Coordinates of C-alpha atoms in Angstrom, one line a residue:
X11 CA 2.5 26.5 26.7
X12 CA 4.6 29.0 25.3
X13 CA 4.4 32.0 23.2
X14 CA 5.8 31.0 20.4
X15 CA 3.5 27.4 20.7
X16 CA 0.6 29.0 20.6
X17 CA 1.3 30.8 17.6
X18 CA 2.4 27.2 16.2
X19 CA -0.6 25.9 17.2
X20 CA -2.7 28.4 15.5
X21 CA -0.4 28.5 12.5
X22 CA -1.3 24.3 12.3
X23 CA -5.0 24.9 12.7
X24 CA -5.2 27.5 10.1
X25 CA -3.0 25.4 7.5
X26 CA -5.1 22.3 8.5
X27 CA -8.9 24.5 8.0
X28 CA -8.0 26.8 4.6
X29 CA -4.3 26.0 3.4
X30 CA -4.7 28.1 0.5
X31 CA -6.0 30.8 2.1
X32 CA -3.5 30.6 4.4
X33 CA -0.7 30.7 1.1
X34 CA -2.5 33.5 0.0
X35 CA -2.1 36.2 3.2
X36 CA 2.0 34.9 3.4
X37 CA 2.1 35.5 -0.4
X38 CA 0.3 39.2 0.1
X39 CA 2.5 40.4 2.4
X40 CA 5.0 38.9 0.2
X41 CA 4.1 41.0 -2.6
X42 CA 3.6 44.3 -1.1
X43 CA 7.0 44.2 0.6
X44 CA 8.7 43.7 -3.0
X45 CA 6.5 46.7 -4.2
X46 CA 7.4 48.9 -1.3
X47 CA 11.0 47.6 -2.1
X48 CA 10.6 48.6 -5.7
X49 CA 9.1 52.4 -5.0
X50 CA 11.8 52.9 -2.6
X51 CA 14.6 52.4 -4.8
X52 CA 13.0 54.0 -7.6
X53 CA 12.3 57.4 -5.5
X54 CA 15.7 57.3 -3.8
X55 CA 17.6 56.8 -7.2
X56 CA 17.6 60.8 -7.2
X57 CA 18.9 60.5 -3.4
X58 CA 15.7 62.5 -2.1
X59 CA 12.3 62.2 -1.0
X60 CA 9.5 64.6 -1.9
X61 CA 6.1 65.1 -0.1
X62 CA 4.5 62.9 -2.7
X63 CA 6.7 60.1 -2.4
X64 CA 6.7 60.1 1.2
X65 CA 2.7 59.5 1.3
X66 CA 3.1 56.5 -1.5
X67 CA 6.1 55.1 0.8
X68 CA 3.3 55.6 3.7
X69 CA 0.9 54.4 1.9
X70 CA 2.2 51.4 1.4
X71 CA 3.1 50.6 4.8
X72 CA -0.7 50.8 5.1
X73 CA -1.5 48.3 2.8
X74 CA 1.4 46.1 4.5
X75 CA -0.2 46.7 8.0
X76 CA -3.8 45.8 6.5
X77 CA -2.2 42.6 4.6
X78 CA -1.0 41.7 8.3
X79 CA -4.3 42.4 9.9
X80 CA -6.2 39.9 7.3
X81 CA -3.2 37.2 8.6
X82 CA -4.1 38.2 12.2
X83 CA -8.1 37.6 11.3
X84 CA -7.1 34.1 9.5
X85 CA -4.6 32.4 12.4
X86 CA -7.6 33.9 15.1
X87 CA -10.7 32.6 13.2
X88 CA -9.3 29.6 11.0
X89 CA -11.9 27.9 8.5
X90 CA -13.6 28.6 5.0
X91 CA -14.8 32.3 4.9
X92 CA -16.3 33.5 2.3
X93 CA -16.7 37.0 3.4
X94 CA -13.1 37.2 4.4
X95 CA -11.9 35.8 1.0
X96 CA -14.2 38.6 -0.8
X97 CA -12.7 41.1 1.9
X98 CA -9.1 39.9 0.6
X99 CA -10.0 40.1 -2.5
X100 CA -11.3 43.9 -2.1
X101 CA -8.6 44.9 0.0
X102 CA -6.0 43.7 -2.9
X103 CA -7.8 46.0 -5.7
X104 CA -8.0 48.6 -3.7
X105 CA -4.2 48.8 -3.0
X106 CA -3.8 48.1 -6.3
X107 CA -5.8 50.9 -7.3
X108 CA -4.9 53.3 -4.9
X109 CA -1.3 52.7 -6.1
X110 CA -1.6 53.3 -9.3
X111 CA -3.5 56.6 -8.9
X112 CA -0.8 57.9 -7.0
X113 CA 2.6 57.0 -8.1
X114 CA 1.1 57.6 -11.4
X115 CA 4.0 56.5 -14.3
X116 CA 6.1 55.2 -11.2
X117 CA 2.9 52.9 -10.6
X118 CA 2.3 51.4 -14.0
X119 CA 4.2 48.5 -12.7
X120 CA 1.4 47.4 -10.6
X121 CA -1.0 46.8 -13.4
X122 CA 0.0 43.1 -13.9
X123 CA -0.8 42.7 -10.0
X124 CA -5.0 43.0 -11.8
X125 CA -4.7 39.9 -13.0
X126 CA -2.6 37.5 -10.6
X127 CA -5.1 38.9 -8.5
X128 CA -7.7 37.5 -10.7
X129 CA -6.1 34.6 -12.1
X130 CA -4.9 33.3 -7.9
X131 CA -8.3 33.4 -6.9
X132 CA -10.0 32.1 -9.5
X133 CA -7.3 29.0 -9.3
X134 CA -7.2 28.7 -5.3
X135 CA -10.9 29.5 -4.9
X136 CA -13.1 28.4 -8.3
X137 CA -14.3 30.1 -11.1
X138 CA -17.0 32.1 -9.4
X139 CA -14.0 33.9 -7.5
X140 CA -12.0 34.7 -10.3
X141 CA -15.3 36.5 -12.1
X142 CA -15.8 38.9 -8.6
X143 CA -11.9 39.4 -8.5
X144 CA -12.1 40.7 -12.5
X145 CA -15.0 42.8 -11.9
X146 CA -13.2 44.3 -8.9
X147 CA -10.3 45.0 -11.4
X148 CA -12.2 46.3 -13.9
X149 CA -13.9 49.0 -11.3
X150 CA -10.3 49.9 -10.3
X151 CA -8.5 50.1 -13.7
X152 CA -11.3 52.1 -14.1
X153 CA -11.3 54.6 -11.8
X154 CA -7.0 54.6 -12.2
X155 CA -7.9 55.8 -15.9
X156 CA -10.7 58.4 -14.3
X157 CA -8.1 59.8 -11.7
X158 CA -4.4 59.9 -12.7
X159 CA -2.8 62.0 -15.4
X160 CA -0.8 59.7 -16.6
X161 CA -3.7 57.0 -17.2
X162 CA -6.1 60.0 -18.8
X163 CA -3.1 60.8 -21.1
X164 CA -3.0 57.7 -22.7
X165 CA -6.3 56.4 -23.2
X166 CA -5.3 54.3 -26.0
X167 CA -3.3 52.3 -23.8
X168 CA -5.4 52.2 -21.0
X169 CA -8.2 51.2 -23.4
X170 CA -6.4 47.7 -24.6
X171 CA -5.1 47.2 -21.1
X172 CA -9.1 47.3 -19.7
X173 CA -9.7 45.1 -22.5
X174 CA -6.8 42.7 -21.5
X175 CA -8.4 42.6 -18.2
X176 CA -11.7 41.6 -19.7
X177 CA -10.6 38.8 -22.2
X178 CA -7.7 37.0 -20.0
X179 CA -9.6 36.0 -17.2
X180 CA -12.5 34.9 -18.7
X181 CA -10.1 32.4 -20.8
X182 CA -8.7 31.3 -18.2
X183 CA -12.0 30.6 -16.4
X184 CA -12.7 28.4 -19.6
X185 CA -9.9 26.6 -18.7
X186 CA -10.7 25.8 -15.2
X187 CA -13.8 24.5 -16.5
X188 CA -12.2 22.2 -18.4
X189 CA -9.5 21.2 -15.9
X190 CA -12.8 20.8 -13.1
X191 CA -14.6 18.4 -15.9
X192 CA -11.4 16.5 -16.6
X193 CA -10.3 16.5 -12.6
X194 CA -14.5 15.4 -12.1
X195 CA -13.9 12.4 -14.9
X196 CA -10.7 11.2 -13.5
X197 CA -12.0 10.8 -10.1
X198 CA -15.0 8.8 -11.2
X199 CA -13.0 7.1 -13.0
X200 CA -10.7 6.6 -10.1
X201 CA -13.7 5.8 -7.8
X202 CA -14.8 3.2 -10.6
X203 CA -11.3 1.2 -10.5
X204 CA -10.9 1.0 -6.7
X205 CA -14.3 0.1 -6.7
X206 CA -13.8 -2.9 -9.3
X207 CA -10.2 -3.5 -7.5
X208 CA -12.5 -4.1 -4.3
X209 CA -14.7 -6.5 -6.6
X210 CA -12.1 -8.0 -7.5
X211 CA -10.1 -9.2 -4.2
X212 CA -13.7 -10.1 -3.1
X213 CA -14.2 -12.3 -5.9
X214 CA -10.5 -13.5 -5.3
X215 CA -11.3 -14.2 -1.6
X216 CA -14.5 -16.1 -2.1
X217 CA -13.1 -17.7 -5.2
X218 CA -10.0 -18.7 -3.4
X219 CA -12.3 -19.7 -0.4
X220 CA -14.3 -22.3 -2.6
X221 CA -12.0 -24.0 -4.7
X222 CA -9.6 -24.4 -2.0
X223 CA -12.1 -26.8 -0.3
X224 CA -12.1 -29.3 -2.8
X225 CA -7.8 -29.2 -3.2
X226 CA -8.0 -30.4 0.5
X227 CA -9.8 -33.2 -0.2
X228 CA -8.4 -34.1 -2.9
X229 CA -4.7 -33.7 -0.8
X230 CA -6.1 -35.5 2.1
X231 CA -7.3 -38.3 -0.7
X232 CA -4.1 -38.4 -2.0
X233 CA -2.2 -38.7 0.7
X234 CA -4.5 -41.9 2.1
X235 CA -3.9 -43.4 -1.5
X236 CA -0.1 -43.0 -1.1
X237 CA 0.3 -44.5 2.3
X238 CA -2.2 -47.1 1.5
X239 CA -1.1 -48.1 -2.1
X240 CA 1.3 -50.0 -4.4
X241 CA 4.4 -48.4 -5.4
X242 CA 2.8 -47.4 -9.1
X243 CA 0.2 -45.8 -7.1
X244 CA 2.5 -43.9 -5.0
X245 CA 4.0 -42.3 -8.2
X246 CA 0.6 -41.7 -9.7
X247 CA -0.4 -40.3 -6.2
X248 CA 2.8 -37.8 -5.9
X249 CA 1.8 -36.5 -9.4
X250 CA -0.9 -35.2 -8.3
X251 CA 0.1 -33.8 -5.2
X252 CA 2.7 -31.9 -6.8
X253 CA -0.3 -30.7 -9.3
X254 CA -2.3 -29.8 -6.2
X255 CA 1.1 -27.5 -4.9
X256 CA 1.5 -26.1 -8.0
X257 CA -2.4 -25.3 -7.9
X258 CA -2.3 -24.1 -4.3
X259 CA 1.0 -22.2 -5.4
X260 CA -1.4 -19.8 -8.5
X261 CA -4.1 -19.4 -6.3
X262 CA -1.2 -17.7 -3.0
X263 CA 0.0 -15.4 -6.9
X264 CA -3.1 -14.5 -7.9
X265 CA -4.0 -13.2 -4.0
X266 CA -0.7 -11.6 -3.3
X267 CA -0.3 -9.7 -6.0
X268 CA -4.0 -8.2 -5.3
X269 CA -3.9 -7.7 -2.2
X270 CA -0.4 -5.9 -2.7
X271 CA -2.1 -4.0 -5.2
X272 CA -4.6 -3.0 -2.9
X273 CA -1.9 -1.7 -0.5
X274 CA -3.7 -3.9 2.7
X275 CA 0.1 -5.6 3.3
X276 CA 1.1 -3.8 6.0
X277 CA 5.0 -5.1 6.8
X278 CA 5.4 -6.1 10.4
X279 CA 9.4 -5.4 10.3
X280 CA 10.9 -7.4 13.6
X281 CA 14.3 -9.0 14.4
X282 CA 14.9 -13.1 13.9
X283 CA 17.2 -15.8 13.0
X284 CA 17.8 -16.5 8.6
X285 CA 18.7 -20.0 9.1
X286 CA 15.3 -21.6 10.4
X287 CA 13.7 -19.4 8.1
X288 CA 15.9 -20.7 5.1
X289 CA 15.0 -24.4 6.2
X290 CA 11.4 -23.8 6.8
X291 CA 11.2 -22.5 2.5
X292 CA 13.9 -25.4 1.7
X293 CA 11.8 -28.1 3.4
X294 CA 8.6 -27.1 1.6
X295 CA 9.9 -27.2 -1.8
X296 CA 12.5 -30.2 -1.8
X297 CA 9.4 -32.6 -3.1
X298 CA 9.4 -30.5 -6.2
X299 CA 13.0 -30.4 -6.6
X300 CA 12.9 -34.1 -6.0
X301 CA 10.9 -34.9 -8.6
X302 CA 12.8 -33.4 -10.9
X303 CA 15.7 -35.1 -9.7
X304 CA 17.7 -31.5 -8.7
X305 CA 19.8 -31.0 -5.7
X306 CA 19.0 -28.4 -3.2
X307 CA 20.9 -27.5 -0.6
X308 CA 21.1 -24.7 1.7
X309 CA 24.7 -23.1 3.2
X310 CA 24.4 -22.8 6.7
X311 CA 24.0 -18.9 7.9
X312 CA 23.7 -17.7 12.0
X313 CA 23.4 -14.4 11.0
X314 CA 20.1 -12.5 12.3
X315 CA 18.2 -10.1 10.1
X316 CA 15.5 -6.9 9.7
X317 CA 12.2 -8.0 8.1
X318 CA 8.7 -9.4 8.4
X319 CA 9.8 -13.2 8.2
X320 CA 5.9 -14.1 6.6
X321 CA 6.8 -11.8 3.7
X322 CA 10.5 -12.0 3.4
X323 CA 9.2 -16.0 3.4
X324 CA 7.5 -15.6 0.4
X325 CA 10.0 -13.8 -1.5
X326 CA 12.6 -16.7 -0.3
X327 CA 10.1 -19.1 -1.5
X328 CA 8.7 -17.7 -4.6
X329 CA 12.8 -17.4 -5.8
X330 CA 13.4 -20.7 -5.1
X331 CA 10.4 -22.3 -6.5
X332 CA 10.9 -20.1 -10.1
X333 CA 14.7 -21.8 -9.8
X334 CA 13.3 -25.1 -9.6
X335 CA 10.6 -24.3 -12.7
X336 CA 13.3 -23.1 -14.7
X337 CA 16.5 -26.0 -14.1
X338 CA 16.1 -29.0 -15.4
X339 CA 19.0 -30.7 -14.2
X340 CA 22.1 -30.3 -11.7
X341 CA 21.4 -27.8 -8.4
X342 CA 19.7 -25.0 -6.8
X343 CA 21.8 -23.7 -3.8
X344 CA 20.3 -21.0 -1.4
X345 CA 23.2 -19.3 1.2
X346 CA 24.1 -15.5 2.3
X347 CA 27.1 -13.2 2.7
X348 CA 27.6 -10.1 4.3
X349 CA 28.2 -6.7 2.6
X350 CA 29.1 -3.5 3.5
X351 CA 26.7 -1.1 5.8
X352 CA 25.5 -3.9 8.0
X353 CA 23.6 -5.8 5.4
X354 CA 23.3 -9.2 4.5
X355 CA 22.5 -10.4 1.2
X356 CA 20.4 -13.7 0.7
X357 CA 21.4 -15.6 -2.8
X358 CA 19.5 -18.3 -4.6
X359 CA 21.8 -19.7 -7.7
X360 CA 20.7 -22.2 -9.9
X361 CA 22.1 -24.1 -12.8
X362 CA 19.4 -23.4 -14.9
X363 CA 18.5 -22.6 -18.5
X364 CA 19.7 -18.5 -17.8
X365 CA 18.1 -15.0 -18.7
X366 CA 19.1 -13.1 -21.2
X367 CA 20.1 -9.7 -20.5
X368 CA 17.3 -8.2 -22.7
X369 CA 15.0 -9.7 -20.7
X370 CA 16.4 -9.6 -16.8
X371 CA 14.4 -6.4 -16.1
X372 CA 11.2 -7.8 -17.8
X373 CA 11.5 -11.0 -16.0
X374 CA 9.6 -8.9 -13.4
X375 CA 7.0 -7.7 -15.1
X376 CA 3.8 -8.9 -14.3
X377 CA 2.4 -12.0 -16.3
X378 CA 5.8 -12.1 -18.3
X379 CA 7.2 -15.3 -19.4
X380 CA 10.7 -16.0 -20.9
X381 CA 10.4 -16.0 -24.4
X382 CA 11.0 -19.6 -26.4
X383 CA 9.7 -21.0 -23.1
X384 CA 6.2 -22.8 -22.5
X385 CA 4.3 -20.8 -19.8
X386 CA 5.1 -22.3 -16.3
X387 CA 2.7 -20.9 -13.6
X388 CA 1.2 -17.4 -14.0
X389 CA 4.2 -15.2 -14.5
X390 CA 4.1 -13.9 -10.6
X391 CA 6.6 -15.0 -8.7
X392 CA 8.8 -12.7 -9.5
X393 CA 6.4 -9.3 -9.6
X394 CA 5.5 -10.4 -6.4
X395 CA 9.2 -10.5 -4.8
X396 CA 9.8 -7.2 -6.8
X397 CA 6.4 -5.7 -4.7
X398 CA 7.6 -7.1 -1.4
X399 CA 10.8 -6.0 -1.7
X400 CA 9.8 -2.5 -2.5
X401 CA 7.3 -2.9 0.5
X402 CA 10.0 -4.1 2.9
X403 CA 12.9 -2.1 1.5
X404 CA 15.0 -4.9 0.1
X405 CA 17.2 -4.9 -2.8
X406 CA 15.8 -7.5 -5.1
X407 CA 18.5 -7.9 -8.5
X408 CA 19.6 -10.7 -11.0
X409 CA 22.5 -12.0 -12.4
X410 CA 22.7 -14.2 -15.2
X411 CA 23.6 -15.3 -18.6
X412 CA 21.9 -17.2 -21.2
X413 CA 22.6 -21.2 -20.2
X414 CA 24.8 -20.7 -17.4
X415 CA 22.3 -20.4 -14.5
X416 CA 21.0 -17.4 -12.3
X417 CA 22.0 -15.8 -9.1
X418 CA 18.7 -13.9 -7.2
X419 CA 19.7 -11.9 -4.3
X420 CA 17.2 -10.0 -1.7
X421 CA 19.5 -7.5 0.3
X422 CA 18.3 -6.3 3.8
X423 CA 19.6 -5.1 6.9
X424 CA 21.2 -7.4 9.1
X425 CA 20.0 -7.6 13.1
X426 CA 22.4 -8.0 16.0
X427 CA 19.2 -8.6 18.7
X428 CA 17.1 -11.4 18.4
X429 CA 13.3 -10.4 19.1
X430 CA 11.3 -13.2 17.9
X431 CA 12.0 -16.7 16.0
X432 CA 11.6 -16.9 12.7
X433 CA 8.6 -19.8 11.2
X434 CA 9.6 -22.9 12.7
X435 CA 10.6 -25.7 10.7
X436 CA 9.7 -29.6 10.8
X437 CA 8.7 -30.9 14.4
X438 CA 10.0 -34.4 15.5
X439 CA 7.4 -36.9 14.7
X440 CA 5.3 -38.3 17.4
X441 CA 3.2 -41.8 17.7
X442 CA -0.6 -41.2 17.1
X443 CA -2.1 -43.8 18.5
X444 CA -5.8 -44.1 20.2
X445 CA -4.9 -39.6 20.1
X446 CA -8.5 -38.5 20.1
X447 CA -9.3 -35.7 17.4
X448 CA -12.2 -33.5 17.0
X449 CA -12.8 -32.5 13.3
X450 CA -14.8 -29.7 12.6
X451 CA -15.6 -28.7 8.6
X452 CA -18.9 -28.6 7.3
X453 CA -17.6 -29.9 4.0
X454 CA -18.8 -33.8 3.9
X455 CA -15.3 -34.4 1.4
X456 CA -12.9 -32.8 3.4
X457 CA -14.5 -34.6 6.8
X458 CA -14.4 -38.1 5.2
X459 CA -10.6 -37.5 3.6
X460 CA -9.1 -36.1 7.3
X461 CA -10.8 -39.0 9.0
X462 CA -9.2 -41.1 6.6
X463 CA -5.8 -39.8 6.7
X464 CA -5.8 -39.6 10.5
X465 CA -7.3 -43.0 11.3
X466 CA -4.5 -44.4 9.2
X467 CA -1.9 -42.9 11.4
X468 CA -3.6 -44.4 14.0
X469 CA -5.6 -41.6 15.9
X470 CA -9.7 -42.4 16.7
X471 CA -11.6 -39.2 14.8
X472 CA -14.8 -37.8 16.0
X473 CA -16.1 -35.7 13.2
X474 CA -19.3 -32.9 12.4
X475 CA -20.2 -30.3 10.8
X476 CA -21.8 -28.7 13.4
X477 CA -20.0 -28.2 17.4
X478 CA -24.0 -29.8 18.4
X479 CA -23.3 -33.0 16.1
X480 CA -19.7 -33.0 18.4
X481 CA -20.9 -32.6 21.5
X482 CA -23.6 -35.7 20.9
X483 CA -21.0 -37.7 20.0
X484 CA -19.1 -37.0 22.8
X485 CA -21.1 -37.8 25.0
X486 CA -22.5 -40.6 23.1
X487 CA -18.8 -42.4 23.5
X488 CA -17.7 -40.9 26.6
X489 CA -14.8 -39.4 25.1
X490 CA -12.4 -36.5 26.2
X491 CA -10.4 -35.1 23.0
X492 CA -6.6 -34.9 23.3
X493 CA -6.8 -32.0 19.6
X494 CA -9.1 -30.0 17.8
X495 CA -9.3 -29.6 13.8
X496 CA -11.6 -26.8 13.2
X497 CA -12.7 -24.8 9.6
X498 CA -12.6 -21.4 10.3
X499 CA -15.5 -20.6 8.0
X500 CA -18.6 -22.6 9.4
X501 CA -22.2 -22.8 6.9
X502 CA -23.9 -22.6 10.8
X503 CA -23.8 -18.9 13.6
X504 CA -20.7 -19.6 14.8
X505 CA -17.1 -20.0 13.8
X506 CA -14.7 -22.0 14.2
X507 CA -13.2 -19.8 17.0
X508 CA -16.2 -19.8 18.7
X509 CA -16.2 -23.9 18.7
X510 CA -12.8 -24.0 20.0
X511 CA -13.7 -21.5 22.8
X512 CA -17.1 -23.3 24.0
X513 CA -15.2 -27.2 23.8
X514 CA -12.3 -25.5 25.3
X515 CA -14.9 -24.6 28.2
X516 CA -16.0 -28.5 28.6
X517 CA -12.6 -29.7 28.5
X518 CA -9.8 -27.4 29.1
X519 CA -8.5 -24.1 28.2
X520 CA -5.1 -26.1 27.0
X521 CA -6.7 -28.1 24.9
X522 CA -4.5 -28.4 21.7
X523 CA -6.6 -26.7 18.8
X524 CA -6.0 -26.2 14.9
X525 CA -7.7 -23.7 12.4
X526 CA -7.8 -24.6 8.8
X527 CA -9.6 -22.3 6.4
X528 CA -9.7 -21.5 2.8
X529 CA -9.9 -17.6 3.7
X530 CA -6.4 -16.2 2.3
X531 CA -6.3 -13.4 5.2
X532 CA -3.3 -14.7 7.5
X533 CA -3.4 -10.9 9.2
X534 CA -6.7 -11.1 9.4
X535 CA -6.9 -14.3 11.1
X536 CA -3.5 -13.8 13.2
X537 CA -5.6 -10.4 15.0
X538 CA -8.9 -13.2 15.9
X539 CA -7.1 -16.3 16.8
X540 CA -5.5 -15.2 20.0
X541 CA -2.7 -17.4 19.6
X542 CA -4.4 -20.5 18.1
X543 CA -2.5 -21.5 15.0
X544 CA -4.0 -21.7 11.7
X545 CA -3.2 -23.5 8.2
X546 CA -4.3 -22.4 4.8
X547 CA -6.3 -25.2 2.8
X548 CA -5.0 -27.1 1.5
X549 CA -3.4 -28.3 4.4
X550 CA -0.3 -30.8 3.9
X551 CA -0.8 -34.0 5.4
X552 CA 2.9 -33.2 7.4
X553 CA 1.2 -30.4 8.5
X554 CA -1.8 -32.0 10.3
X555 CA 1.1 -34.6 11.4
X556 CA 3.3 -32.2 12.9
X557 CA 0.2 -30.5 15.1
X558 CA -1.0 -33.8 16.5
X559 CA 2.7 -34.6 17.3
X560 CA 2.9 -31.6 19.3
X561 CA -0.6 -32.5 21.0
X562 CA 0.8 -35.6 21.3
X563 CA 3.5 -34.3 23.7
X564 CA 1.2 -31.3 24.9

C-alpha cells in the first residue's frame, strides 16, 4: 500500500473511532491559520516588522506546529481519549492566553476564541467538558488581565468580559441539559413506537395466520358447493367467494402497508417480460369485474422492464382492483406506451365515477376514502402503490376528472435483456383422475374441504395432520403419491418443509410438492423453500388445479 493509503486508512479509522474529535484538530488548525493570517496583515499594514511582532508571528507558528502535533497523536492513536481531549482543551487556552498577553491591543481579537472554546466542547463532548474548558478560560483571562498593559489599563472592561465568561457558558450548559433530556425522551419514545410497530406486525402475522385458516375452508367449501350445486347455488356460492377475495384482499393491505412501514421490503429489482405479468393481475381479477358486469381488457405489450415483478405485481393489481371498486358500468383497460429516456409507462383507465382534482393527491393518503362515497375496502390500495413506487423508484400519478373516468400510470425503466420470467399465468388444464395426493394441514376444516374439492375432480386424497398419520396410511393402502399438499405451519416438531423432505426420501426427490400457509412472509418463505412453490391461504381452487395439472404431466 501506498503512502498516501495509509494515511487514508488512518484518516478512516480516526473518523470511524472519535469523528468529532477528529472535526475538532481540522477546525484548530483552521483557526490558528486565520489568526496568524490576521496578525500578519495587521503588523505589515505599516510595511515593517519589529522584534515584538516577529516573536507573536513565531509564536504562532508554534501553536500551528502544536495544533498539528495533537492531529498527528489522533490519526496514530484513534479512539475516545479523555486525557487527549483535556490536553486539547489546555493547549487551546493556553494559545489563547499567551496571545493575548503579547500582541496586547493587537490581541483583543482573540478573546471571543474563550468561549467557542468553551461552548465547542461543551457541545461535541457534554456538559462536564464545557465546565473544565470555562474554568480553563477563566485562569487565562485571568492571568491576560494580571500580565498585559493593555488588559491592567482597563479593568472595567476586563471585569464584564471575566464575567461574560462566567455567565455564557453556564447558560448554555442549561441548555444542553435540556436538549440531553428532550434528545433522552425522544429516544424512549422512539424505542417505545418501534417497539409497538414490532407488536404490531406480530400481532398482524399471527392474526393474519389464524383467520386465514378458516377463509380456506370456507373457499374450498365454496368451491365444492359451486361444482356440486344448482345454478341458484352457484350464484349464492360466487357471492361469497368474491366476499372471501375481498376479505383475503384487507388482510394482503393491512400486511403490506406494515411491513412497508417497518422498512423489511427489500426490492429485488431484475429484468422480465410486462405482458405475462399484465395477464397474470388481469386473470385474477376478471371474476370481480365479471360480476359487475365490466369489461376488462388488456392491450398487448412485448416490451421488457426494470422492477421486482412480486411488487410491481401488487401495484398493477391494487390499481386495477380500486378501478373495478370504483366503475360501475362500461370498461377498465390496462396497456403501456413508451416515453422518453428509456421508460415505459404502464396505464390503467377506467370509466368510472372520476376524482376530483381537490382530492387526487389525498386519494393516497392512508385510510382516505372519496368523499360522498360509502367506504369500499380499507382505503390502502393506493398508499400502498404510492410506498412501492417510492421503494422501487416508479412514478406513480393520476389523471382524472369528476365522472369521466381515471387514468393510473406507474412509470419505470424499460429492459432490453431478459433475466428472468415474470409470474406465470394460467397453466393448461390437466385430467385428475385416480392422481394420488398427500394433504398435510393440521386444521380438521381445511383437511375435510381440500379432500372434498379434490376428490370431486377426481384425484384419490390421503390426508393427516401429522407426516406419522401419512406414512400409516401409506402403507396401510400400498400407495405411492403422484403430489404433495403441505401447511407450512404444523401444531407438531416439524414443518411442512421437513415433511416434504423426509416423504421425498421414501418416494423421490421429484416428487411434485405444494406449500400452503397462512404466514404472510413470501421472502421469508422464498429463502427456506429451496425451490418448492408456495400459496398464501386462502388458496384458489384454480390454484390447487393448476399444481396437480402440472404434477399431472410431471
Amino acid at each position: 500500500m501506498t503512502g498516501t493509503g495509509r494515511i487514508r486508512e488512518r484518516f478512516a479509522a480516526a473518523r470511524a473511532a472519535d469523528a468529532l474529535e477528529l472535526e475538532q484538530g481540522f477546525l484548530r488548525l483552521t483557526n490558528v491559520s486565520v489568526v496568524l493570517v490576521y496578525f500578519l496583515v495587521s503588523f505589515l499594514w505599516d510595511r515593517f516588522l519589529d522584534d515584538g511582532e516577529i516573536f507573536i508571528l513565531l509564536t504562532m507558528v508554534g501553536v500551528l506546529g502544536s495544533g498539528v502535533a495533537h492531529l498527528s497523536w489522533i490519526l496514530a492513536r484513534p479512539g475516545v481519549n479523555h486525557v487527549r481531549r483535556r490536553c486539547a482543551i489546555l493547549l487551546d487556552m493556553a494559545s489563547i492566553t499567551l496571545g493575548m498577553v503579547v500582541a496586547e491591543d493587537t490581541g483583543a481579537m482573540l478573546y471571543g476564541l474563550f468561549l467557542w472554546v468553551a461552548i465547542g466542547n461543551g457541545f461535541r463532548f457534554g456538559r462536564w467538558y464545557l465546565h473544565y474548558a470555562q474554568a480553563m478560560s477563566l485562569v487565562g483571562f485571568a492571568l491576560v488581565t494580571l500580565l498585559s498593559d493593555f488588559w491592567h489599563q482597563h479593568l472595567t472592561l476586563a471585569s464584564a468580559l471575566a464575567l461574560t465568561l462566567l455567565i455564557i457558558p453556564w447558560y448554555v450548559s442549561l441548555l444542553i441539559k435540556r436538549v440531553d433530556a428532550t434528545t433522552h425522551r425522544l429516544e424512549e419514545a422512539r424505542g417505545e413506537a418501534e417497539a409497538a410497530n414490532v407488536a404490531k406486525s406480530k400481532f398482524l402475522a399471527a392474526a393474519s395466520h389464524d383467520l386465514r385458516q378458516p377463509m380456506q375452508a370456507l373457499s374450498m367449501y365454496a368451491s365444492v358447493l359451486e361444482e356440486r350445486g344448482n345454478a341458484d347455488a352457484k350464484r349464492a356460492v360466487h357471492g361469497i367467494q368474491l366476499s372471501v377475495t375481498n376479505l383475503e384482499q384487507m388482510f394482503d393491505s393491512l400486511l403490506d402497508i406494515s411491513k412497508i412501514e417497518a422498512g423489511v421490503v427489500k426490492p429485488r429489482v431484475v429484468a422480465f417480460p410486462l405482458m405475462p405479468l399484465i395477464e397474470h393481475v388481469m386473470e385474477g381479477e376478471r371474476p370481480m369485474a365479471a360480476h359487475k358486469n365490466l369489461e376488462l381488457r388488456a392491450v398487448k405489450c412485448s416490451a421488457n422492464v426494470l422492477s421486482d415483478p412480486a411488487l410491481l405485481e401488487r401495484m398493477l393489481r391494487n390499481l386495477v382492483t380500486n378501478a373495478i371498486r370504483y366503475t360501475q358500468r362500461g370498461r377498465i383497460i390496462v396497456g403501456c406506451r413508451r416515453v422518453q429516456g428509456g421508460r415505459l409507462r404502464i396505464e390503467v383507465v377506467d370509466s368510472g365515477i372520476g376524482i376530483a382534482l381537490e382530492e387526487q393527491e389525498r386519494i393516497f393518503d392512508e385510510y382516505y376514502q372519496l368523499s360522498g362515497k360509502s367506504a369500499q375496502g380499507l382505503g390502502l390500495g393506493l398508499p400502498i402503490v404510492k410506498s412501492l413506487g417510492e421503494l422501487l423508484g416508479h412514478a406513480v400519478a393520476v389523471r382524472s376528472a369528476t365522472g369521466q373516468g381515471s387514468v393510473f400510470s406507474i412509470e419505470l425503466e424499460r429492459a432490453f435483456v431478459t433475466a428472468m420470467p415474470a409470474p406465470p399465468g394460467s397453466s393448461p388444464v390437466a385430467a385428475l383422475d385416480s392422481l394420488k395426493v398427500v394433504l398435510v394441514d393440521d386444521d380438521t376444516e381445511i383437511r375435510e374441504s381440500m379432500r372434498l374439492l379434490i376428490e370431486g375432480w377426481g384425484c384419490r386424497s390421503v390426508t393427516g395432520a401429522t407426516v406419522g398419520e401419512i406414512e400409516e396410511r401409506l402403507r396401510a393402502e400400498h400407495l405411492t403419491p403422484d403430489a404433495l399438499i403441505v401447511d407450512y405451519r404444523l401444531a407438531g416438531a416439524m414443518s411442512g418443509l421437513q415433511v416434504i423432505e423426509r416423504l421425498r426420501a421414501s418416494f423421490g426427490a421429484e416428487l411434485p410438492a405444494l406449500i400452503i400457509t397462512g404466514t404472510a412472509n413470501p421472502s421469508f418463505l422464498q429463502s427456506r423453500a429451496s425451490g418448492i412453490p408456495f400459496a398464501l391461504k386462502p388458496v384458489a381452487p384454480g390454484k390447487l388445479r393448476a399444481f396437480l395439472s402440472h404434477a399431472v404431466r410431471a
